[in-house]
Amino acid sequence: LGDVYKRQAQATDYLQKSKENTISYTKSIKEETESEEGIDVNIINPRVIIVAGSTKELNTKKKLNHFKNLRESLKDIEFVLYDELLERLKNLLDKIKIK
């Protein structure tokens, strides 16, 4: 989690650029899709997800509290730990499996 603040700054820049370029992004998506009409999208409130670190790194109460505070302090940026992402994907896979 050492690079977390650097990643947060990058994510903030990407988020700002995506908000500024919403019209050109939606146009590009429509033009680049393979169907005849293209896909119409509306970019309303873009978000960023940063995947970094693991729960093993949050091995003290202080580190855990800092991470919780970081997560709760950002409006459009979500921090997800690698092992949390893996667990989410496993749960999703279990839900979509055809029995």
Short mmCIF file of C-alpha atoms in Angstrom, two decimals:
data_model
loop_
_atom_site.label_atom_id
_atom_site.label_comp_id
_atom_site.label_asym_id
_atom_site.label_seq_id
_atom_site.Cartn_x
_atom_site.Cartn_y
_atom_site.Cartn_z
CA LEU A 1 0.00 0.00 0.00
CA GLY A 2 3.05 2.26 -0.16
CA ASP A 3 2.08 3.78 -3.50
CA VAL A 4 -1.51 4.40 -2.47
CA TYR A 5 -1.28 8.19 -2.46
CA LYS A 6 0.51 8.23 -5.81
CA ARG A 7 -2.24 6.02 -7.25
CA GLN A 8 -4.87 8.24 -5.70
CA ALA A 9 -3.36 11.29 -7.41
CA GLN A 10 -3.23 9.47 -10.76
CA ALA A 11 -6.80 8.28 -10.33
CA THR A 12 -7.96 11.81 -9.55
CA ASP A 13 -6.29 13.05 -12.76
CA TYR A 14 -7.91 10.26 -14.83
CA LEU A 15 -11.27 10.97 -13.26
CA GLN A 16 -11.03 14.69 -14.02
CA LYS A 17 -10.00 13.99 -17.63
CA SER A 18 -12.87 11.55 -18.08
CA LYS A 19 -15.33 14.16 -16.83
CA GLU A 20 -13.86 16.78 -19.16
CA ASN A 21 -13.90 14.43 -22.18
CA THR A 22 -17.24 12.71 -21.70
CA ILE A 23 -18.59 13.77 -25.10
CA SER A 24 -15.55 12.59 -27.06
CA TYR A 25 -15.44 9.31 -25.10
CA THR A 26 -19.09 8.50 -25.83
CA LYS A 27 -18.58 9.36 -29.50
CA SER A 28 -15.49 7.11 -29.69
CA ILE A 29 -17.33 4.22 -28.07
CA LYS A 30 -20.17 4.54 -30.57
CA GLU A 31 -17.76 4.70 -33.52
CA GLU A 32 -15.53 1.83 -32.34
CA THR A 33 -18.26 -0.72 -31.66
CA GLU A 34 -18.76 -3.37 -34.30
CA SER A 35 -22.52 -3.16 -34.73
CA GLU A 36 -23.95 -1.05 -37.53
CA GLU A 37 -25.47 1.55 -35.24
CA GLY A 38 -22.77 1.48 -32.61
CA ILE A 39 -23.45 1.44 -28.90
CA ASP A 40 -24.87 4.56 -27.31
CA VAL A 41 -23.54 5.20 -23.83
CA ASN A 42 -24.11 7.96 -21.35
CA ILE A 43 -21.25 8.75 -19.03
CA ILE A 44 -22.90 10.35 -16.06
CA ASN A 45 -20.75 9.92 -12.98
CA PRO A 46 -17.46 8.15 -13.72
CA ARG A 47 -15.72 6.36 -10.86
CA VAL A 48 -12.27 4.95 -10.34
CA ILE A 49 -11.41 1.69 -8.65
CA ILE A 50 -7.85 1.26 -7.38
CA VAL A 51 -6.79 -2.31 -6.65
CA ALA A 52 -3.76 -2.39 -4.35
CA GLY A 53 -2.35 -4.30 -1.43
CA SER A 54 -3.87 -7.09 0.62
CA THR A 55 -5.46 -7.55 4.00
CA LYS A 56 -2.19 -9.10 5.23
CA GLU A 57 -0.60 -5.65 4.97
CA LEU A 58 -3.21 -4.19 7.32
CA ASN A 59 -1.62 -6.03 10.23
CA THR A 60 -1.96 -3.33 12.87
CA LYS A 61 -4.96 -1.45 14.17
CA LYS A 62 -3.34 1.82 13.06
CA LYS A 63 -2.88 0.61 9.46
CA LEU A 64 -6.42 -0.75 9.35
CA ASN A 65 -7.85 2.55 10.62
CA HIS A 66 -5.80 4.56 8.12
CA PHE A 67 -7.08 2.38 5.28
CA LYS A 68 -10.69 2.65 6.46
CA ASN A 69 -10.34 6.43 6.70
CA LEU A 70 -8.82 6.58 3.22
CA ARG A 71 -11.66 4.50 1.78
CA GLU A 72 -14.34 6.63 3.40
CA SER A 73 -12.78 9.98 2.52
CA LEU A 74 -12.98 9.72 -1.26
CA LYS A 75 -16.16 10.31 -3.19
CA ASP A 76 -15.54 8.84 -6.64
CA ILE A 77 -12.52 6.66 -5.89
CA GLU A 78 -12.85 3.20 -4.40
CA PHE A 79 -9.93 1.26 -2.96
CA VAL A 80 -10.16 -2.53 -3.21
CA LEU A 81 -7.58 -4.94 -1.88
CA TYR A 82 -6.43 -7.77 -4.16
CA ASP A 83 -7.82 -10.47 -1.89
CA GLU A 84 -11.13 -8.60 -1.62
CA LEU A 85 -11.32 -8.45 -5.41
CA LEU A 86 -10.59 -12.16 -5.64
CA GLU A 87 -13.35 -12.90 -3.14
CA ARG A 88 -15.81 -10.68 -5.06
CA LEU A 89 -14.96 -12.50 -8.30
CA LYS A 90 -15.39 -15.91 -6.67
CA ASN A 91 -18.80 -14.85 -5.32
CA LEU A 92 -19.82 -13.52 -8.73
CA LEU A 93 -18.71 -16.73 -10.40
CA ASP A 94 -20.74 -18.78 -7.91
CA LYS A 95 -23.81 -16.65 -8.65
CA ILE A 96 -23.61 -16.96 -12.43
CA LYS A 97 -22.80 -20.67 -12.61
CA ILE A 98 -25.50 -22.66 -14.33
CA LYS A 99 -26.43 -25.71 -12.33
#
